[in-house]
Coordinates of C-alpha atoms in Angstrom, one line a residue:
X1 CA 82.7 86.3 82.1
X2 CA 80.8 83.2 80.7
X3 CA 82.9 80.0 80.4
X4 CA 82.8 77.5 77.5
X5 CA 79.7 79.0 75.9
X6 CA 81.8 80.1 72.9
X7 CA 81.0 83.8 73.6
X8 CA 83.1 86.6 74.9
X9 CA 81.3 88.7 77.5
X10 CA 82.4 92.3 77.3
X11 CA 84.1 93.7 80.5
X12 CA 82.7 96.9 81.8
X13 CA 84.6 99.2 79.5
X14 CA 81.2 100.4 78.2
X15 CA 77.9 100.8 80.0
X16 CA 76.3 98.8 77.2
X17 CA 75.7 95.3 78.6
X18 CA 73.9 93.9 75.5
X19 CA 76.9 93.6 73.3
X20 CA 78.1 90.0 72.5
X21 CA 81.4 89.1 71.1
X22 CA 81.2 85.6 69.4
X23 CA 84.5 83.7 69.3
X24 CA 85.5 83.3 65.8
X25 CA 89.0 82.8 64.0
X26 CA 90.3 85.9 62.4
X27 CA 87.8 88.3 64.0
X28 CA 90.0 89.7 66.8
X29 CA 93.3 91.5 67.2
X30 CA 95.4 92.1 70.3
X31 CA 97.1 95.3 70.4
X32 CA 100.2 95.4 72.6
X33 CA 103.8 96.5 73.0
X34 CA 106.6 93.9 73.9
X35 CA 108.0 96.1 76.7
X36 CA 104.9 96.2 78.8
X37 CA 104.6 93.3 81.4
X38 CA 100.7 93.6 81.4
X39 CA 100.6 93.1 77.7
X40 CA 103.0 90.2 77.8
X41 CA 100.6 88.5 80.1
X42 CA 98.1 88.2 77.4
X43 CA 100.7 87.5 74.7
X44 CA 101.9 84.4 76.8
X45 CA 98.4 83.0 77.2
X46 CA 97.8 83.7 73.4
X47 CA 100.8 81.4 72.7
X48 CA 100.2 78.8 75.5
X49 CA 96.6 78.3 74.1
X50 CA 97.9 78.2 70.5
X51 CA 95.7 81.2 69.4
X52 CA 98.4 83.2 67.7
X53 CA 97.1 81.9 64.3
X54 CA 93.5 82.8 64.9
X55 CA 94.0 86.3 66.7
X56 CA 96.1 88.8 65.0
X57 CA 98.9 90.5 67.2
X58 CA 99.4 94.1 66.5
X59 CA 102.6 95.5 68.0
X60 CA 103.4 99.1 68.8
X61 CA 106.7 100.9 69.7
X62 CA 107.5 100.5 73.5
X63 CA 108.0 104.4 73.8
X64 CA 105.2 106.2 75.4
X65 CA 104.8 109.8 74.0
X66 CA 102.6 112.5 75.2
X67 CA 100.1 111.3 72.6
X68 CA 100.3 107.7 73.9
X69 CA 101.8 104.6 72.2
X70 CA 102.4 104.8 68.5
X71 CA 103.4 102.7 65.5
X72 CA 106.9 103.5 64.3
X73 CA 108.4 100.5 62.6
X74 CA 111.4 100.4 65.0
X75 CA 112.6 97.4 66.7
X76 CA 110.5 95.2 64.5
X77 CA 107.2 96.8 65.4
X78 CA 104.8 97.8 62.9
X79 CA 104.8 101.2 60.9
X80 CA 101.1 101.6 60.9
X81 CA 97.9 100.0 62.2
X82 CA 97.4 97.1 59.8
X83 CA 93.6 97.5 59.6
X84 CA 93.0 101.3 59.8
X85 CA 96.3 102.8 59.0
X86 CA 96.4 104.6 62.3
X87 CA 99.5 106.1 63.7
X88 CA 98.6 106.0 67.4
X89 CA 96.6 103.5 69.7
X90 CA 94.4 106.5 70.8
X91 CA 92.9 106.6 67.3
X92 CA 91.6 103.1 67.9
X93 CA 89.9 104.4 71.1
X94 CA 88.5 107.5 69.3
X95 CA 87.0 105.2 66.6
X96 CA 84.7 104.0 69.6
X97 CA 84.5 107.0 71.6
X98 CA 85.6 110.3 69.8
X99 CA 85.2 112.2 73.1
X100 CA 87.6 110.0 75.1
X101 CA 90.5 112.0 76.4
X102 CA 92.4 109.1 78.1
X103 CA 94.1 107.1 79.2
X104 CA 94.8 105.0 75.9
X105 CA 96.2 101.8 77.5
X106 CA 97.3 98.4 76.2
X107 CA 96.9 95.6 76.0
X108 CA 93.7 96.0 74.0
X109 CA 91.6 93.3 72.4
X110 CA 89.7 94.4 69.4
X111 CA 86.7 93.1 67.5
X112 CA 87.4 93.7 63.9
X113 CA 83.9 92.8 62.8
X114 CA 82.0 95.1 65.1
X115 CA 84.9 97.6 65.4
X116 CA 84.5 97.7 69.1
X117 CA 86.9 97.2 72.1
X118 CA 86.3 93.8 73.8
X119 CA 88.6 94.7 76.8
X120 CA 91.7 96.8 77.7
X121 CA 92.4 95.0 81.0
X122 CA 95.0 92.2 80.8
X123 CA 93.4 90.1 83.5
X124 CA 90.1 90.0 81.6
X125 CA 91.9 89.3 78.3
X126 CA 93.8 86.3 79.9
X127 CA 90.7 84.6 81.0
X128 CA 88.8 85.4 77.8
X129 CA 91.7 83.5 75.9
X130 CA 91.5 80.6 78.4
X131 CA 88.0 79.7 77.9
X132 CA 86.2 81.4 75.1
X133 CA 88.0 79.9 72.1
X134 CA 88.3 76.3 73.2
X135 CA 85.9 75.0 70.6
X136 CA 88.2 76.1 67.8
X137 CA 91.2 74.4 69.4
X138 CA 92.4 70.7 69.3
X139 CA 91.2 68.7 72.1
X140 CA 94.5 68.7 74.0
X141 CA 94.5 72.4 74.2
X142 CA 91.1 72.8 75.6
X143 CA 91.0 73.8 79.4
X144 CA 88.9 70.8 80.4
X145 CA 91.6 68.4 79.0
X146 CA 94.7 70.2 80.3
X147 CA 96.8 68.6 83.2
X148 CA 95.6 70.1 86.6
X149 CA 92.5 71.7 85.3
X150 CA 94.0 74.3 83.2
X151 CA 95.3 77.8 83.8
X152 CA 92.5 78.6 86.2
X153 CA 91.4 75.4 87.7
X154 CA 88.2 75.4 89.7
X155 CA 89.7 73.8 92.7
X156 CA 92.5 76.4 93.0
X157 CA 90.5 79.6 92.1
X158 CA 90.3 81.0 95.6
X159 CA 94.0 80.5 96.1
X160 CA 94.9 81.8 92.7
X161 CA 92.8 85.0 93.2
X162 CA 94.3 85.6 96.7
X163 CA 97.8 85.2 95.6
X164 CA 97.2 87.3 92.4
X165 CA 95.9 90.2 94.6
X166 CA 99.0 90.7 96.6
X167 CA 101.3 89.9 93.6
X168 CA 99.6 92.6 91.7
X169 CA 99.7 95.3 94.5
X170 CA 103.0 94.3 96.1
X171 CA 105.2 93.3 93.0
X172 CA 103.7 94.1 89.7
X173 CA 102.5 97.6 90.6
X174 CA 105.0 98.3 93.4
X175 CA 108.1 98.3 91.3
X176 CA 106.6 101.3 89.5
X177 CA 105.8 103.0 92.8
X178 CA 109.4 102.7 94.0
X179 CA 110.6 104.2 90.7
X180 CA 108.1 107.0 91.0
X181 CA 108.9 107.8 94.8
X182 CA 109.5 111.5 95.2
X183 CA 111.0 111.5 98.6
X184 CA 113.1 109.1 100.7
X185 CA 110.3 108.2 103.1
X186 CA 108.1 107.1 100.1
X187 CA 110.9 105.2 98.5
X188 CA 111.8 103.4 101.8
X189 CA 108.2 102.3 102.3
X190 CA 107.5 101.2 98.9
X191 CA 110.9 99.2 98.7
X192 CA 110.0 97.5 102.0
X193 CA 106.7 96.3 100.6
X194 CA 108.3 95.1 97.3
X195 CA 111.1 92.9 98.9
X196 CA 108.7 91.7 101.6
X197 CA 106.7 90.3 98.8
X198 CA 109.7 88.8 97.2
X199 CA 110.5 87.0 100.5
X200 CA 106.9 85.8 100.7
X201 CA 107.1 84.2 97.2
X202 CA 110.5 82.6 98.1
X203 CA 108.9 81.3 101.4
X204 CA 106.1 79.8 99.3
X205 CA 108.5 77.8 97.0
X206 CA 110.5 76.6 100.2
X207 CA 107.4 75.6 102.1
X208 CA 105.3 74.0 99.5
X209 CA 108.2 72.1 97.7
X210 CA 105.6 70.5 95.2
X211 CA 106.7 72.7 92.2
X212 CA 108.2 73.3 89.9
X213 CA 105.5 75.8 89.4
X214 CA 103.7 78.0 92.0
X215 CA 100.8 75.9 92.5
X216 CA 102.4 72.5 91.7
X217 CA 103.2 70.5 88.6
X218 CA 101.2 72.7 86.1
X219 CA 101.3 76.2 85.0
X220 CA 98.5 78.5 86.3
X221 CA 97.4 82.1 85.7
X222 CA 99.6 83.1 88.7
X223 CA 102.8 81.8 87.2
X224 CA 102.1 84.0 84.2
X225 CA 101.2 87.1 86.2
X226 CA 104.5 86.9 88.3
X227 CA 106.8 85.9 85.5
X228 CA 106.4 89.2 83.5
X229 CA 107.6 91.2 86.4
X230 CA 110.3 88.8 87.7
X231 CA 111.9 88.3 84.1
X232 CA 112.3 92.3 83.9
X233 CA 113.6 92.8 87.5
X234 CA 117.3 92.4 87.3
X235 CA 117.6 93.4 83.7
X236 CA 115.4 96.5 83.7
X237 CA 113.6 97.3 86.9
X238 CA 116.7 97.2 89.2
X239 CA 118.5 100.1 87.6
X240 CA 115.6 102.0 85.8
X241 CA 113.3 102.0 88.7
X242 CA 116.0 102.0 91.4
X243 CA 115.0 98.6 93.0
X244 CA 118.7 97.4 93.2
X245 CA 119.1 96.6 96.8
X246 CA 118.3 92.9 96.1
X247 CA 118.5 91.0 92.8
X248 CA 116.7 87.9 91.9
X249 CA 119.6 85.9 90.8
X250 CA 121.5 86.5 94.0
X251 CA 119.1 86.9 96.8
X252 CA 116.1 84.5 95.6
X253 CA 117.5 81.3 94.5
X254 CA 114.1 79.5 94.3
X255 CA 112.5 82.4 92.5
X256 CA 115.3 82.5 90.1
X257 CA 115.2 78.7 89.4
X258 CA 111.4 79.1 88.7
X259 CA 111.8 82.0 86.4
X260 CA 114.8 80.2 84.4
X261 CA 112.4 77.0 84.1
X262 CA 109.6 79.1 82.5
X263 CA 112.0 81.1 80.3
X264 CA 114.1 78.3 78.8
X265 CA 111.2 75.7 78.5
X266 CA 110.6 74.5 74.9
X267 CA 108.6 71.6 75.8
X268 CA 104.9 71.1 74.4
X269 CA 103.9 72.5 77.8
X270 CA 104.8 76.0 76.8
X271 CA 106.1 75.8 73.2
X272 CA 108.6 78.6 74.3
X273 CA 105.7 80.9 75.0
X274 CA 107.6 82.7 77.9
X275 CA 111.0 83.2 76.1
X276 CA 109.4 84.1 72.6
X277 CA 107.3 86.8 74.2
X278 CA 110.1 88.4 76.3
X279 CA 112.0 91.2 74.5
X280 CA 114.5 92.9 76.9
X281 CA 115.4 95.6 74.4
X282 CA 111.8 96.7 74.3
X283 CA 111.6 96.7 78.1
X284 CA 114.6 98.7 78.5
X285 CA 113.6 101.1 75.8
X286 CA 110.2 101.8 77.3
X287 CA 111.6 102.3 80.8
X288 CA 114.3 104.6 79.7
X289 CA 112.0 106.8 77.9
X290 CA 109.0 106.7 80.1
X291 CA 107.7 109.2 82.6
X292 CA 108.2 106.8 85.5
X293 CA 111.8 106.2 85.1
X294 CA 112.6 109.8 84.5
X295 CA 110.3 110.8 87.2
X296 CA 108.5 113.3 85.1
X297 CA 105.6 113.6 87.5
X298 CA 104.3 117.1 87.8
X299 CA 106.0 118.8 90.9
X300 CA 108.5 116.0 91.4
X301 CA 111.6 117.3 93.2
X302 CA 115.0 116.7 91.7
X303 CA 117.2 114.1 93.2
X304 CA 120.0 115.6 95.2
X305 CA 122.3 113.6 97.6
X306 CA 121.7 116.0 100.5
X307 CA 118.0 116.7 100.0
X308 CA 115.4 114.3 101.6
X309 CA 112.4 116.0 100.0
X310 CA 111.3 119.4 98.8
X311 CA 108.1 120.8 100.1
X312 CA 105.8 123.2 98.5
X313 CA 106.6 126.9 99.1
X314 CA 102.8 127.4 100.0
X315 CA 101.3 124.5 101.9
X316 CA 97.6 124.3 101.4
X317 CA 95.4 125.1 104.2
X318 CA 93.2 122.4 105.7
X319 CA 89.6 122.5 104.8
X320 CA 86.9 121.0 106.8
X321 CA 84.1 118.9 105.1
X322 CA 81.6 121.5 106.4
X323 CA 83.6 124.4 104.8
X324 CA 83.7 122.6 101.6
X325 CA 80.1 121.5 101.4
X326 CA 78.9 125.0 102.5
X327 CA 80.2 126.7 99.3
X328 CA 77.5 128.3 97.5
X329 CA 77.0 130.0 94.1
X330 CA 77.0 133.7 94.4
X331 CA 77.2 136.8 92.1
X332 CA 78.3 140.3 92.9
X333 CA 76.1 142.9 91.3
X334 CA 78.0 145.2 88.7
X335 CA 77.6 148.6 90.4
X336 CA 79.6 150.9 88.1
X337 CA 81.1 151.2 84.6
X338 CA 84.2 149.3 85.5
X339 CA 82.4 146.4 87.0
X340 CA 80.0 146.1 84.0
X341 CA 83.1 146.1 81.7
X342 CA 84.5 143.4 83.7
X343 CA 81.4 141.3 83.6
X344 CA 81.0 141.8 80.0
X345 CA 84.4 140.7 79.2
X346 CA 84.1 137.6 81.4
X347 CA 80.8 136.7 79.6
X348 CA 82.5 137.0 76.2
X349 CA 85.3 134.8 77.4
X350 CA 82.8 132.4 79.0
X351 CA 81.0 132.2 75.6
X352 CA 84.1 131.4 73.7
X353 CA 85.0 128.6 76.2
X354 CA 81.6 127.1 76.2
X355 CA 81.7 127.0 72.5
X356 CA 85.0 125.4 72.4
X357 CA 84.4 122.8 75.0
X358 CA 80.7 122.0 74.2
X359 CA 79.7 123.2 77.7
X360 CA 76.4 124.6 78.9
X361 CA 74.6 124.9 82.2
X362 CA 71.4 126.2 83.7
X363 CA 72.5 129.1 85.8
X364 CA 68.9 129.9 87.2
X365 CA 68.4 128.7 90.9
X366 CA 71.9 127.0 90.9
X367 CA 72.8 125.8 94.4
X368 CA 74.6 122.9 95.7
X369 CA 72.6 119.6 95.1
X370 CA 69.8 121.7 93.3
X371 CA 71.2 122.8 90.1
X372 CA 68.4 121.3 87.7
X373 CA 69.1 119.2 84.7
X374 CA 72.0 120.2 82.3
X375 CA 71.0 121.7 78.9
X376 CA 73.4 119.2 77.2
X377 CA 74.7 115.9 78.5
X378 CA 78.3 116.4 80.0
X379 CA 80.3 113.3 80.0
X380 CA 83.5 112.7 82.0
X381 CA 85.6 113.6 79.1
X382 CA 83.7 116.8 78.4
X383 CA 84.0 117.9 82.0
X384 CA 87.8 117.3 82.0
X385 CA 88.1 119.2 78.8
X386 CA 86.1 122.1 80.3
X387 CA 88.0 122.3 83.5
X388 CA 91.6 122.0 81.8
X389 CA 90.6 125.1 79.6
X390 CA 89.2 126.8 82.6
X391 CA 92.3 126.2 84.8
X392 CA 94.7 127.1 82.0
X393 CA 93.2 130.7 81.9
X394 CA 92.7 130.8 85.7
X395 CA 96.4 130.4 86.4
X396 CA 97.5 133.5 84.4
X397 CA 96.0 136.5 86.4
X398 CA 97.7 136.0 89.6
X399 CA 101.2 135.7 88.1
X400 CA 100.7 138.7 85.7
X401 CA 99.2 141.0 88.5
X402 CA 102.0 139.9 91.0
X403 CA 104.9 140.6 88.3
X404 CA 103.4 144.0 87.3
X405 CA 103.2 144.8 91.2
X406 CA 106.6 143.6 91.8
X407 CA 108.0 145.7 89.1
X408 CA 106.1 148.7 90.3
X409 CA 107.3 148.3 93.8
X410 CA 110.9 148.3 92.6
X411 CA 110.4 151.3 90.4
X412 CA 108.6 153.3 93.1
X413 CA 111.0 151.9 95.9
X414 CA 108.0 151.3 98.0
X415 CA 106.3 148.2 99.6
X416 CA 103.2 146.8 97.9
X417 CA 101.5 146.2 101.3
X418 CA 101.4 142.4 100.9
X419 CA 99.4 142.1 97.6
X420 CA 102.2 140.3 95.8
X421 CA 102.4 137.3 98.1
X422 CA 98.6 136.6 97.9
X423 CA 98.5 136.9 94.1
X424 CA 101.6 134.5 93.7
X425 CA 99.9 132.0 96.0
X426 CA 96.7 132.2 93.9
X427 CA 98.7 131.6 90.8
X428 CA 100.5 128.6 92.4
X429 CA 97.2 127.2 93.5
X430 CA 95.5 127.6 90.1
X431 CA 98.6 125.9 88.5
X432 CA 98.2 122.9 90.9
X433 CA 94.6 122.6 89.6
X434 CA 95.7 122.4 86.1
X435 CA 98.6 120.0 86.7
X436 CA 96.2 117.7 88.6
X437 CA 93.8 117.6 85.7
X438 CA 96.5 117.2 83.2
X439 CA 97.8 114.3 85.1
X440 CA 94.4 112.7 84.7
X441 CA 93.9 113.6 81.0
X442 CA 97.4 112.8 79.6
X443 CA 96.6 115.4 76.9
X444 CA 98.0 115.0 73.3
X445 CA 99.8 117.4 71.1
X446 CA 96.6 119.2 69.7
X447 CA 95.3 119.9 73.2
X448 CA 98.7 121.2 74.4
X449 CA 98.7 123.5 71.5
X450 CA 95.2 124.7 72.4
X451 CA 96.1 125.3 75.9
X452 CA 99.2 127.2 75.1
X453 CA 97.4 129.3 72.5
X454 CA 94.7 130.1 75.0
X455 CA 97.2 130.9 77.6
X456 CA 99.4 133.1 75.2
X457 CA 96.3 135.3 74.0
X458 CA 95.1 135.6 77.6
X459 CA 98.3 136.4 79.1
X460 CA 98.9 139.4 76.8
X461 CA 95.4 140.6 76.9
X462 CA 95.4 140.5 80.8
X463 CA 98.8 142.2 80.9
X464 CA 97.6 145.2 78.9
X465 CA 94.3 145.3 81.0
X466 CA 96.3 145.3 84.3
X467 CA 98.4 148.1 83.0
X468 CA 95.3 150.2 82.3
X469 CA 92.9 149.3 85.2
X470 CA 93.9 146.9 87.9
X471 CA 90.7 147.3 89.7
X472 CA 88.8 146.2 86.6
X473 CA 91.0 143.3 86.3
X474 CA 90.4 142.0 89.8
X475 CA 86.8 142.4 89.3
X476 CA 87.0 140.4 86.2
X477 CA 88.9 137.7 87.9
X478 CA 86.2 137.7 90.7
X479 CA 83.6 137.1 88.0
X480 CA 85.7 134.5 86.4
X481 CA 85.8 132.6 89.8
X482 CA 82.1 132.8 90.1
X483 CA 81.9 130.9 86.8
X484 CA 84.4 128.4 88.1
X485 CA 82.3 127.8 91.3
X486 CA 79.3 127.3 89.0
X487 CA 81.2 124.9 86.9
X488 CA 82.5 122.6 89.7
X489 CA 79.0 122.7 91.5
X490 CA 77.5 121.5 88.2
X491 CA 80.0 118.7 87.9
X492 CA 79.5 117.7 91.6
X493 CA 75.9 117.7 91.1
X494 CA 76.2 115.3 88.0
X495 CA 78.4 113.0 89.9
X496 CA 76.0 113.0 92.8
X497 CA 73.2 112.3 90.3
X498 CA 74.9 109.2 88.8
X499 CA 75.7 110.9 85.4
X500 CA 79.4 110.4 85.7
X501 CA 79.8 106.7 86.5
X502 CA 83.5 106.5 85.5
X503 CA 84.2 109.0 88.3
X504 CA 82.2 107.5 91.1
X505 CA 85.0 105.4 92.4
X506 CA 88.0 107.0 90.7
X507 CA 90.8 107.8 93.0
X508 CA 92.3 111.3 93.1
X509 CA 95.9 111.5 91.4
X510 CA 98.9 111.3 93.9
X511 CA 99.7 114.9 93.1
X512 CA 96.3 116.1 94.5
X513 CA 96.5 113.8 97.6
X514 CA 100.0 115.3 98.4
X515 CA 99.0 118.9 97.7
X516 CA 95.7 119.0 99.5
X517 CA 96.8 116.5 102.2
X518 CA 93.6 114.5 101.4
X519 CA 92.8 112.2 104.3
X520 CA 92.3 108.5 104.1
X521 CA 88.9 107.6 102.9
X522 CA 88.4 111.0 101.2
X523 CA 90.5 110.7 98.1
X524 CA 87.9 110.2 95.5
X525 CA 87.1 112.2 92.5
X526 CA 84.2 114.0 94.3
X527 CA 86.6 115.0 97.2
X528 CA 89.0 116.5 94.7
X529 CA 86.2 118.6 93.0
X530 CA 85.1 119.7 96.5
X531 CA 88.6 120.9 97.3
X532 CA 89.0 122.8 94.0
X533 CA 85.6 124.5 94.3
X534 CA 86.5 125.6 97.7
X535 CA 89.8 127.1 96.4
X536 CA 87.8 128.9 93.5
X537 CA 85.4 130.2 96.2
X538 CA 88.3 131.6 98.1
X539 CA 89.8 133.3 95.0
X540 CA 86.4 134.7 94.2
X541 CA 86.3 136.4 97.6
X542 CA 89.9 137.6 97.2
X543 CA 89.6 139.3 93.9
X544 CA 86.3 140.8 94.6
X545 CA 87.7 142.3 97.7
X546 CA 90.9 143.5 96.0
X547 CA 88.7 145.0 93.3
X548 CA 86.9 147.2 96.1
X549 CA 90.3 148.7 97.5
X550 CA 92.6 151.5 96.4
X551 CA 95.0 149.8 94.2
X552 CA 98.2 151.6 95.2
X553 CA 97.7 152.4 98.8
X554 CA 95.5 150.0 100.6
X555 CA 97.0 147.0 102.4
X556 CA 96.1 143.4 101.5
X557 CA 93.4 142.7 104.1
X558 CA 93.9 138.8 104.0
X559 CA 97.4 139.1 105.5
X560 CA 96.9 142.1 107.9
X561 CA 96.6 142.0 111.6
X562 CA 93.5 143.8 112.9
X563 CA 93.2 146.1 115.9
X564 CA 89.9 144.4 117.0
X565 CA 90.5 140.7 116.3
X566 CA 86.9 140.0 117.6
X567 CA 85.4 141.8 114.6
X568 CA 84.7 139.8 111.5
X569 CA 87.5 140.3 108.9
X570 CA 89.0 138.5 106.0
X571 CA 91.5 135.6 106.5
X572 CA 93.8 133.4 104.5
X573 CA 91.6 130.4 105.3
X574 CA 88.0 129.6 104.7
X575 CA 87.1 131.3 108.1
X576 CA 84.7 134.2 107.5
X577 CA 84.5 133.5 103.8
X578 CA 82.5 136.2 102.1
X579 CA 81.4 135.0 98.7
X580 CA 81.0 138.4 96.9
X581 CA 84.0 140.1 98.8
X582 CA 84.6 142.5 101.5
X583 CA 83.7 146.2 101.0
X584 CA 86.6 148.7 101.7
X585 CA 84.8 150.4 104.7
X586 CA 84.8 147.0 106.4
X587 CA 88.4 146.1 106.1
X588 CA 90.5 149.3 105.8

């Protein structure tokens, strides 16, 4: 960010580096909600600098809905966006990027003149406010004239940056990690990190003794960053996020004194900026209705006094890097009328899905790392939409087939020879794929309705098809999994080619790390795609094989013990993977 040049340099929200945002009074708006500690950082600096008359503040409801933050008019917030009459913050993001799926975060600094996002990162916004509007301010408010060198003084920058780093990870973010912990082990580990950081801050005040602020007699950026978490701790975090083993007012006297000084100060130093931007009711409302406080993460076990944690019924097998990288696109030739019907149905479904998601690819010569150029540009948001629709459908067949076979087994009073378990495990695995991508996308109401509609239609159609011809259905799923492997291969190729820059360093969601047991150093978006593609390749093998068997008599070859174990045969793992399935004569 350029300093004292009267311009705002746009942070890397966009790849377009040529955009300049000239600092002008009345041109910018700051979107925030009062319950958010990160948004409060920007709001405090706005008031400390006296910019609240030059930059509009737009306040949203603290409750985060599935569609993101919204305007409601409750608790003194605004009923509508004052500039565009929008009802949700995501509409502002869509004004810039109509294809954006999420997340739709705040605070957000908006350029009303160019109708573009300046930044949605609180740290960037804080520093923009420090420096870039100084030419519009009275002399005493300019950074060069502030006591101690301003909020980010040159002589303290290395110390400020170092302290900011561990305060961010071990306090600002860690309180939410504690609240989101899904087992005792995780809770204990994150709680230890949190209160060790509190101890560290307390020692800092005790050892330096040159306060009253963190770096001496003047307020710096670190005071602002720490304050917004500490002021919420006893009032909200301790109960809503289960951080109650220690409290600031009882266990950290020096930290408590510092917090009180900032909160109650009405001198010209702060003009009440810390107290006037603190709204406890908003913080409590936001936490009491948030996903974090209710632990509404997908797959989170319910709290129970006698249960430490609940493991998945089907633990995911361990894949080696070689097994995942060796996956290849493959196609089983349609040899009979049943196969041709399955293939035609799959192609019709693929056409509908491609049309709905704006997806195309070049099937010719498609191999890992050698798939040619896409026919249309696929962005990260388009890929995410594509795979969400794909996984919404892929999770249906295993459950439908398993339920029908279960009922058939009960009616006939005979075993099903191991088919049900494999089909249920497949359904579970596909569901985990969907939940992982939903966690990334945070879909709104429209997308949820689209997903439910697609699932409803496909469920009933597949149910009727399976009653008529299970063999055709398994072949259909085999062909569908072929398409899934193509999709993920295409996506991996685009990522390797640098066409998906937002995903190059993106970490996999926690739900994925836990389910696939992703090792340290292999938890990026590409690693996640490799795991999921390997799963789809396994489902491709399973369903093509099941489509080759006698549906009511043959055993499931993937859970059978063979007379000659040295002979190649199907397994539950990736060992002996056969892309187009095993013929009946080779396994029965």
